[in-house]
Amino acid sequence: MLQLYSHPGSTYTHRVHIFLKYKSIPYEVIHVALDKLENRKKPFLEINPYAKVPVLLDGDFLLSESSAIMRYIEEKYPDVMPTIPRDLQSRARMNQFASQCETEFCIPGSVVYFAKKFIKEEKWDLNKMKESDKKVSRHLAILDGLIGENDYLIENTFGFVDILYAPFIFNMKYLDVEVPANVERWVKNVLSLHEVKLVLGE
């Protein structure tokens, strides 16, 4: 059985939980106490020297980074609720969206989310947070045009990229951004899925 090194507060780990549940693949959760800095000590540093979760253990094979884990699982179980399109151009578009999800949304969004959730207000880097909000706002405006009237991002079907975004759009309430209409509809569609609710809550 697959094993997932995890922490309930990790947005990147949430991705993998959603992915595994969506594909109905059984797995065991191994808790890593990030609050006790267990990730920065042995034996976890021997599992992932970058001191991050999630980490997947499949037999004696270890793999870190949420998107890499998801791709590995997809290739291992390609016929179980597939999340990656077969069409070459759709798959290329998915890869483009996946990259932009990280650089244009998740990374800048996490700057604001992490500060507001874990850092005292008097220690906030307001200029950095403002720039991050601005970058996310620009991305949402572009994404709004790309979504159009569709319900999901690729081939109008819930899949890989929607799962990448899911935990981060769940935390979008922490950002000072205006959410365009098409993006708002897509967000509601993604967050209303049963497997997403199981992991993230209502």
XYZ file of N, CA and C in Angstrom:
606
model
N 0.838 -1.201 0.000
C 0.000 0.000 0.000
C 0.874 1.253 0.000
N 0.438 2.268 -0.745
C 1.137 3.545 -0.752
C 1.096 4.168 0.640
N 2.177 4.870 0.980
C 2.230 5.601 2.240
C 2.546 7.063 1.939
N 1.879 7.964 2.658
C 2.056 9.388 2.409
C 2.469 10.088 3.693
N 3.687 10.633 3.690
C 4.146 11.467 4.803
C 3.449 12.816 4.671
N 2.776 13.223 5.745
C 1.793 14.283 5.609
C 1.678 15.101 6.887
N 1.122 16.288 6.738
C 0.703 17.101 7.883
C -0.620 17.755 7.508
N -1.594 17.786 8.415
C -2.932 18.289 8.066
C -2.980 19.769 7.689
N -1.937 20.526 8.016
C -1.932 21.940 7.661
C -1.202 22.261 6.377
N -0.693 21.251 5.708
C 0.110 21.467 4.500
C -0.770 21.525 3.256
N -0.805 22.676 2.603
C -1.609 22.825 1.385
C -1.094 21.919 0.269
N 0.219 21.756 0.185
C 0.774 20.902 -0.867
C 0.418 19.434 -0.627
N 0.366 19.043 0.638
C -0.070 17.685 0.950
C -1.548 17.502 0.642
N -2.348 18.541 0.853
C -3.781 18.470 0.544
C -4.015 18.076 -0.911
N -3.164 18.593 -1.787
C -3.284 18.223 -3.204
C -3.258 16.708 -3.380
N -2.287 16.078 -2.757
C -2.103 14.641 -2.951
C -3.241 13.858 -2.305
N -3.713 14.308 -1.158
C -4.876 13.661 -0.530
C -6.087 13.705 -1.471
N -6.349 14.881 -2.037
C -7.484 15.021 -2.966
C -7.291 14.086 -4.153
N -6.089 14.071 -4.689
C -5.777 13.260 -5.867
C -6.012 11.774 -5.596
N -5.499 11.275 -4.490
C -5.653 9.858 -4.145
C -7.114 9.503 -3.882
N -7.822 10.391 -3.219
C -9.233 10.119 -2.937
C -10.056 10.155 -4.221
N -9.736 11.089 -5.111
C -10.458 11.180 -6.377
C -10.283 9.907 -7.200
N -9.080 9.342 -7.162
C -8.805 8.121 -7.906
C -9.127 6.854 -7.106
N -9.630 7.044 -5.873
C -10.035 5.921 -5.002
C -8.900 4.927 -4.793
N -7.707 5.454 -4.568
C -6.533 4.613 -4.336
C -6.264 4.553 -2.833
N -6.254 3.375 -2.237
C -6.005 3.266 -0.792
C -4.564 3.648 -0.454
N -4.393 4.285 0.696
C -3.051 4.681 1.127
C -3.049 4.878 2.636
N -1.862 4.836 3.185
C -1.681 5.035 4.624
C -1.037 6.393 4.861
N -1.533 7.116 5.854
C -0.976 8.426 6.200
C 0.034 8.270 7.334
N 1.216 8.832 7.129
C 2.235 8.891 8.182
C 2.381 10.352 8.595
N 1.981 10.651 9.817
C 1.969 12.037 10.278
C 3.387 12.539 10.552
N 3.680 13.732 10.058
C 4.949 14.408 10.342
C 4.603 15.679 11.114
N 5.081 15.793 12.326
C 4.721 16.914 13.207
C 5.541 18.151 12.857
N 5.058 18.908 11.872
C 5.764 20.118 11.465
C 5.822 21.130 12.610
N 4.768 21.155 13.434
C 4.730 22.094 14.553
C 5.811 21.798 15.591
N 6.317 20.578 15.604
C 7.400 20.197 16.516
C 8.742 20.093 15.783
N 8.744 20.614 14.541
C 9.941 20.623 13.688
C 10.493 19.221 13.437
N 9.601 18.246 13.464
C 10.016 16.869 13.198
C 10.596 16.722 11.802
N 10.138 17.580 10.892
C 10.613 17.529 9.502
C 12.065 17.978 9.363
N 12.589 18.642 10.376
C 13.965 19.150 10.305
C 14.955 18.284 11.090
N 14.492 17.115 11.480
C 15.323 16.217 12.272
C 15.363 14.846 11.610
N 16.340 14.034 12.032
C 16.332 12.631 11.648
C 15.225 11.939 12.436
N 14.546 10.960 11.866
C 14.856 10.299 10.586
C 14.233 10.953 9.359
N 13.373 12.003 9.551
C 12.683 12.534 8.370
C 13.653 13.142 7.367
N 14.734 13.760 7.828
C 15.694 14.348 6.889
C 16.347 13.294 5.999
N 16.353 12.054 6.450
C 16.857 10.973 5.613
C 15.830 10.578 4.550
N 14.577 10.876 4.834
C 13.485 10.616 3.885
C 13.414 11.730 2.850
N 13.479 12.968 3.326
C 13.505 14.124 2.426
C 14.437 15.184 2.998
N 15.641 15.301 2.459
C 16.604 16.273 2.978
C 16.165 17.719 2.825
N 15.122 17.953 2.020
C 14.581 19.309 1.886
C 13.605 19.648 3.011
N 13.335 18.663 3.872
C 12.526 18.879 5.092
C 11.099 19.312 4.798
N 10.534 18.773 3.706
C 9.176 19.158 3.314
C 8.270 17.944 3.182
N 6.990 18.165 3.410
C 5.957 17.205 3.045
C 5.177 17.808 1.882
N 4.567 16.965 1.050
C 4.393 15.528 1.185
C 5.584 14.741 0.632
N 5.664 13.496 1.101
C 6.573 12.514 0.522
C 5.783 11.217 0.350
N 5.900 10.611 -0.814
C 5.232 9.345 -1.091
C 6.233 8.202 -0.958
N 5.796 7.137 -0.290
C 6.595 5.919 -0.210
C 5.819 4.795 -0.891
N 6.399 4.250 -1.942
C 5.798 3.141 -2.677
C 6.805 1.995 -2.675
N 6.621 1.057 -1.740
C 7.636 0.017 -1.552
C 8.883 0.632 -0.961
N 9.977 0.592 -1.706
C 11.201 1.239 -1.242
C 11.504 2.501 -2.054
N 10.512 2.962 -2.817
C 10.672 4.152 -3.666
C 10.104 5.372 -2.967
N 10.947 6.392 -2.781
C 10.531 7.639 -2.154
C 10.446 8.748 -3.201
N 9.400 9.571 -3.094
C 9.220 10.670 -4.047
C 8.619 11.862 -3.316
N 9.220 13.034 -3.531
C 8.685 14.262 -2.939
C 8.186 15.197 -4.032
N 7.622 16.317 -3.599
C 7.003 17.346 -4.450
C 5.617 16.876 -4.920
N 4.613 17.658 -4.555
C 3.222 17.239 -4.775
C 2.905 16.951 -6.236
N 3.332 17.820 -7.153
C 2.992 17.596 -8.565
C 3.703 16.361 -9.119
N 4.934 16.109 -8.672
C 5.660 14.913 -9.110
C 4.975 13.655 -8.582
N 4.511 13.711 -7.347
C 3.797 12.571 -6.759
C 2.520 12.294 -7.545
N 1.780 13.345 -7.858
C 0.530 13.179 -8.604
C 0.780 12.575 -9.982
N 1.817 13.044 -10.665
C 2.137 12.496 -11.986
C 2.536 11.023 -11.890
N 3.289 10.685 -10.861
C 3.703 9.292 -10.663
C 2.479 8.395 -10.450
N 1.577 8.836 -9.595
C 0.369 8.048 -9.315
C -0.484 7.919 -10.568
N -0.582 9.012 -11.333
C -1.368 8.979 -12.569
C -0.790 7.961 -13.552
N 0.536 7.926 -13.660
C 1.160 6.988 -14.589
C 1.076 5.552 -14.077
N 1.046 5.381 -12.776
C 0.933 4.038 -12.211
C -0.498 3.516 -12.324
N -1.469 4.424 -12.218
C -2.886 4.022 -12.294
C -3.585 4.862 -13.369
N -3.192 4.717 -14.640
C -3.708 5.611 -15.691
C -5.185 5.409 -16.022
N -5.716 4.246 -15.734
C -7.093 3.955 -16.125
C -8.098 4.164 -15.002
N -7.609 4.589 -13.839
C -8.491 4.821 -12.691
C -8.763 6.313 -12.586
N -9.949 6.760 -12.973
C -10.340 8.170 -12.938
C -9.202 9.058 -13.467
N -8.883 8.937 -14.753
C -7.751 9.693 -15.311
C -7.914 11.204 -15.134
N -6.812 11.859 -14.820
C -6.833 13.310 -14.603
C -5.982 14.060 -15.621
N -5.246 13.323 -16.439
C -4.391 13.930 -17.463
C -4.940 13.563 -18.836
N -5.187 14.550 -19.705
C -5.793 14.252 -21.013
C -4.868 13.447 -21.915
N -5.461 12.676 -22.808
C -4.688 11.880 -23.764
C -4.253 12.714 -24.962
N -5.054 13.719 -25.299
C -4.745 14.566 -26.447
C -3.447 15.346 -26.205
N -2.559 15.349 -27.177
C -1.241 15.971 -27.035
C -1.343 17.451 -26.689
N -2.163 18.190 -27.426
C -2.239 19.626 -27.206
C -2.922 19.962 -25.882
N -3.916 19.186 -25.512
C -4.567 19.395 -24.211
C -3.579 19.118 -23.075
N -2.755 18.097 -23.263
C -1.750 17.760 -22.246
C -0.686 18.860 -22.162
N -0.306 19.410 -23.303
C 0.649 20.517 -23.310
C 0.067 21.740 -22.617
N -1.206 22.015 -22.872
C -1.877 23.136 -22.207
C -1.953 22.898 -20.711
N -2.204 21.657 -20.335
C -2.241 21.313 -18.910
C -0.894 21.609 -18.254
N 0.196 21.255 -18.940
C 1.531 21.515 -18.397
C 1.793 23.014 -18.263
N 1.314 23.773 -19.232
C 1.450 25.233 -19.158
C 0.702 25.766 -17.941
N -0.557 25.338 -17.785
C -1.377 25.800 -16.667
C -0.768 25.375 -15.327
N -0.215 24.174 -15.281
C 0.386 23.674 -14.038
C 1.560 24.545 -13.620
N 2.384 24.932 -14.591
C 3.527 25.790 -14.302
C 3.071 27.172 -13.832
N 2.077 27.725 -14.528
C 1.576 29.051 -14.164
C 0.836 29.034 -12.827
N 0.222 27.929 -12.507
C -0.428 27.770 -11.210
C 0.584 28.024 -10.095
N 1.776 27.434 -10.227
C 2.801 27.583 -9.192
C 3.358 28.994 -9.151
N 3.835 29.487 -10.308
C 4.590 30.742 -10.325
C 3.713 31.980 -10.195
N 2.506 31.927 -10.755
C 1.655 33.118 -10.797
C 0.593 33.156 -9.704
N 0.352 32.019 -9.056
C -0.728 31.981 -8.063
C -0.270 31.420 -6.718
N 0.190 30.191 -6.690
C 0.473 29.521 -5.415
C 1.612 30.173 -4.650
N 2.708 30.461 -5.315
C 3.857 31.043 -4.617
C 3.555 32.450 -4.112
N 3.078 33.378 -4.965
C 2.759 34.705 -4.420
C 1.594 34.674 -3.435
N 0.605 33.826 -3.699
C -0.530 33.732 -2.777
C -0.119 33.238 -1.410
N 0.843 32.322 -1.381
C 1.304 31.764 -0.112
C 2.033 32.797 0.738
N 2.629 33.793 0.089
C 3.287 34.877 0.830
C 2.277 35.567 1.736
N 1.114 35.862 1.187
C 0.065 36.561 1.947
C -0.600 35.613 2.932
N -0.957 34.421 2.464
C -1.630 33.441 3.316
C -0.788 33.092 4.540
N 0.494 32.817 4.319
C 1.373 32.426 5.426
C 1.506 33.564 6.433
N 1.672 34.790 5.928
C 1.816 35.940 6.829
C 0.573 36.132 7.691
N -0.602 36.118 7.054
C -1.836 36.395 7.788
C -2.204 35.277 8.750
N -1.785 34.070 8.440
C -2.162 32.944 9.293
C -1.141 32.665 10.393
N 0.146 32.937 10.136
C 1.171 32.475 11.069
C 2.081 33.570 11.638
N 2.020 34.784 11.098
C 2.931 35.844 11.538
C 2.144 36.987 12.171
N 2.670 37.560 13.239
C 2.019 38.693 13.886
C 1.979 39.881 12.934
N 0.857 40.601 12.964
C 0.619 41.660 11.985
C 1.735 42.703 11.967
N 2.291 43.014 13.127
C 3.332 44.047 13.170
C 4.614 43.615 12.454
N 4.716 42.324 12.135
C 5.897 41.816 11.445
C 5.637 41.525 9.964
N 4.448 41.874 9.478
C 4.139 41.644 8.064
C 5.013 42.516 7.171
N 5.437 41.968 6.052
C 6.122 42.737 5.020
C 5.045 43.231 4.055
N 4.493 44.412 4.350
C 3.319 44.897 3.620
C 3.608 45.133 2.137
N 4.785 45.607 1.824
C 5.123 45.834 0.411
C 5.167 44.517 -0.359
N 5.769 43.521 0.236
C 5.842 42.206 -0.405
C 4.461 41.595 -0.546
N 3.622 41.754 0.478
C 2.253 41.221 0.425
C 1.438 41.935 -0.641
N 1.607 43.249 -0.755
C 0.880 44.023 -1.763
C 1.278 43.594 -3.167
N 2.571 43.389 -3.388
C 3.052 42.934 -4.695
C 2.529 41.534 -5.013
N 2.441 40.702 -3.994
C 1.923 39.341 -4.192
C 0.449 39.371 -4.566
N -0.328 40.193 -3.863
C -1.744 40.350 -4.203
C -1.907 40.859 -5.634
N -1.059 41.796 -6.023
C -1.126 42.365 -7.373
C -0.838 41.297 -8.429
N 0.158 40.459 -8.154
C 0.505 39.394 -9.104
C -0.619 38.382 -9.227
N -1.228 38.010 -8.102
C -2.346 37.066 -8.128
C -3.531 37.667 -8.867
N -3.812 38.949 -8.630
C -4.937 39.619 -9.304
C -4.766 39.585 -10.819
N -3.555 39.836 -11.266
C -3.273 39.799 -12.704
C -3.506 38.393 -13.248
N -3.047 37.400 -12.509
C -3.224 36.013 -12.938
C -4.713 35.658 -13.020
N -5.484 36.066 -12.033
C -6.916 35.749 -12.031
C -7.623 36.396 -13.209
N -7.205 37.609 -13.558
C -7.818 38.291 -14.709
C -7.532 37.532 -16.000
N -6.303 37.053 -16.155
C -5.951 36.256 -17.337
C -6.698 34.928 -17.329
N -6.732 34.299 -16.161
C -7.401 33.004 -16.027
C -8.889 33.118 -16.352
N -9.477 34.241 -15.998
C -10.900 34.460 -16.264
C -11.201 34.363 -17.757
N -10.335 34.967 -18.572
C -10.521 34.899 -20.021
C -10.287 33.513 -20.569
N -9.351 32.780 -19.972
C -9.058 31.420 -20.443
C -10.170 30.440 -20.081
N -10.796 30.646 -18.931
C -11.895 29.769 -18.514
C -13.123 29.996 -19.372
N -13.437 31.258 -19.629
C -14.634 31.569 -20.414
C -15.876 30.980 -19.766
N -16.644 30.240 -20.546
C -17.878 29.635 -20.033
C -17.671 28.209 -19.536
N -16.446 27.737 -19.532
C -16.171 26.369 -19.095
C -16.308 26.218 -17.578
N -16.518 24.985 -17.163
C -16.620 24.683 -15.732
C -15.271 24.337 -15.123
N -14.354 23.794 -15.960
C -13.039 23.394 -15.479
C -11.985 23.850 -16.483
N -10.714 23.710 -16.117
C -9.645 24.352 -16.880
C -9.251 23.628 -18.161
N -9.165 22.297 -18.126
C -8.682 21.544 -19.286
C -9.782 20.610 -19.790
N -10.117 20.761 -21.073
C -11.154 19.949 -21.717
C -12.481 19.996 -20.941
N -12.685 21.079 -20.190
C -13.919 21.287 -19.424
C -14.238 20.086 -18.525
N -13.171 19.458 -18.007
C -13.312 18.272 -17.158
C -12.421 18.436 -15.931
N -12.949 18.100 -14.762
C -12.143 18.163 -13.547
C -10.922 17.267 -13.698
N -9.738 17.810 -13.354
C -8.533 17.015 -13.549
C -7.329 17.543 -12.798
N -6.177 17.225 -13.327
C -4.888 17.440 -12.676
C -4.690 18.880 -12.209
N -4.902 19.838 -13.108
C -4.631 21.239 -12.768
C -5.631 21.766 -11.746
N -6.871 21.369 -11.857
C -7.868 21.791 -10.872
C -7.461 21.340 -9.467
N -6.893 20.142 -9.376
C -6.442 19.626 -8.082
C -5.241 20.412 -7.582
N -4.339 20.795 -8.487
C -3.203 21.627 -8.076
C -3.683 22.925 -7.426
N -4.685 23.516 -8.008
C -5.199 24.794 -7.501
C -6.024 24.638 -6.218
N -6.716 23.518 -6.068
C -7.788 23.399 -5.061
C -7.438 23.912 -3.663
N -6.358 23.446 -3.010
C -6.100 23.914 -1.645
C -5.770 25.398 -1.577
N -5.266 25.936 -2.681
C -4.842 27.335 -2.691
C -6.017 28.273 -2.960
N -6.954 27.861 -3.809
C -8.148 28.700 -4.004
C -9.042 28.628 -2.767
N -8.938 27.538 -2.017
C -9.672 27.432 -0.746
C -9.205 28.524 0.225
N -7.926 28.875 0.151
C -7.359 29.891 1.050
C -7.344 31.288 0.442
N -8.026 31.469 -0.681
C -7.990 32.750 -1.373
C -8.647 33.862 -0.562
N -9.442 33.488 0.439
C -10.098 34.478 1.296
C -9.083 35.331 2.061
N -7.862 34.830 2.195
C -6.826 35.587 2.898
C -6.220 36.681 2.016
N -6.470 36.625 0.720
C -5.853 37.561 -0.217
C -6.747 38.766 -0.452
N -6.115 39.887 -0.713
C -6.850 41.111 -1.017
C -6.942 41.242 -2.528
N -7.811 40.406 -3.119
C -7.953 40.376 -4.572
C -9.433 40.344 -4.945
N -9.708 40.838 -6.130
C -11.059 40.749 -6.687
C -11.119 39.506 -7.573
N -12.115 38.675 -7.342
C -12.231 37.420 -8.086
C -13.213 37.620 -9.237
N -12.753 37.517 -10.490
C -13.654 37.691 -11.638
C -14.724 36.598 -11.689
N -15.787 36.877 -12.418
C -16.980 36.015 -12.424
C -16.683 34.587 -12.885
N -15.949 34.431 -13.983
C -15.672 33.083 -14.482
C -14.806 32.295 -13.511
N -13.832 32.967 -12.911
C -12.977 32.321 -11.917
C -13.804 31.933 -10.692
N -14.682 32.817 -10.281
C -15.523 32.524 -9.106
C -16.395 31.290 -9.344
N -16.939 31.162 -10.547
C -17.766 29.996 -10.870
C -16.913 28.724 -10.851
N -15.724 28.813 -11.454
C -14.814 27.663 -11.465
C -14.402 27.267 -10.045
N -14.096 28.240 -9.218
C -13.722 27.974 -7.820
C -14.834 27.215 -7.111
N -16.068 27.657 -7.281
C -17.208 26.984 -6.652
C -17.339 25.553 -7.158
N -17.123 25.357 -8.447
C -17.207 24.004 -9.012
C -16.158 23.082 -8.394
N -14.930 23.574 -8.295
C -13.837 22.756 -7.758
C -14.064 22.454 -6.284
N -14.394 23.478 -5.511
C -14.526 23.299 -4.062
C -15.783 22.538 -3.657
N -16.716 22.360 -4.592
C -17.940 21.632 -4.276
C -17.805 20.130 -4.483
N -16.694 19.695 -5.109
C -16.525 18.261 -5.344
C -16.343 17.507 -4.027
N -16.914 16.316 -3.984
C -16.927 15.517 -2.751
C -15.528 15.278 -2.196
N -14.601 14.883 -3.058
C -13.240 14.559 -2.590
C -12.521 15.800 -2.089
N -12.800 16.930 -2.703
C -12.192 18.185 -2.240
C -12.736 18.561 -0.860
N -14.033 18.409 -0.688
C -14.635 18.704 0.615
C -14.120 17.773 1.705
N -13.900 16.513 1.339
C -13.379 15.550 2.317
C -12.048 16.002 2.897
N -11.224 16.602 2.049
C -9.880 17.010 2.472
C -9.873 18.409 3.071
N -10.558 19.344 2.418
C -10.469 20.742 2.820
C -11.588 21.197 3.752
N -12.691 20.453 3.767
C -13.847 20.877 4.543
C -14.747 21.771 3.724
N -15.768 22.277 4.367
C -16.753 23.112 3.672
C -16.213 24.527 3.479
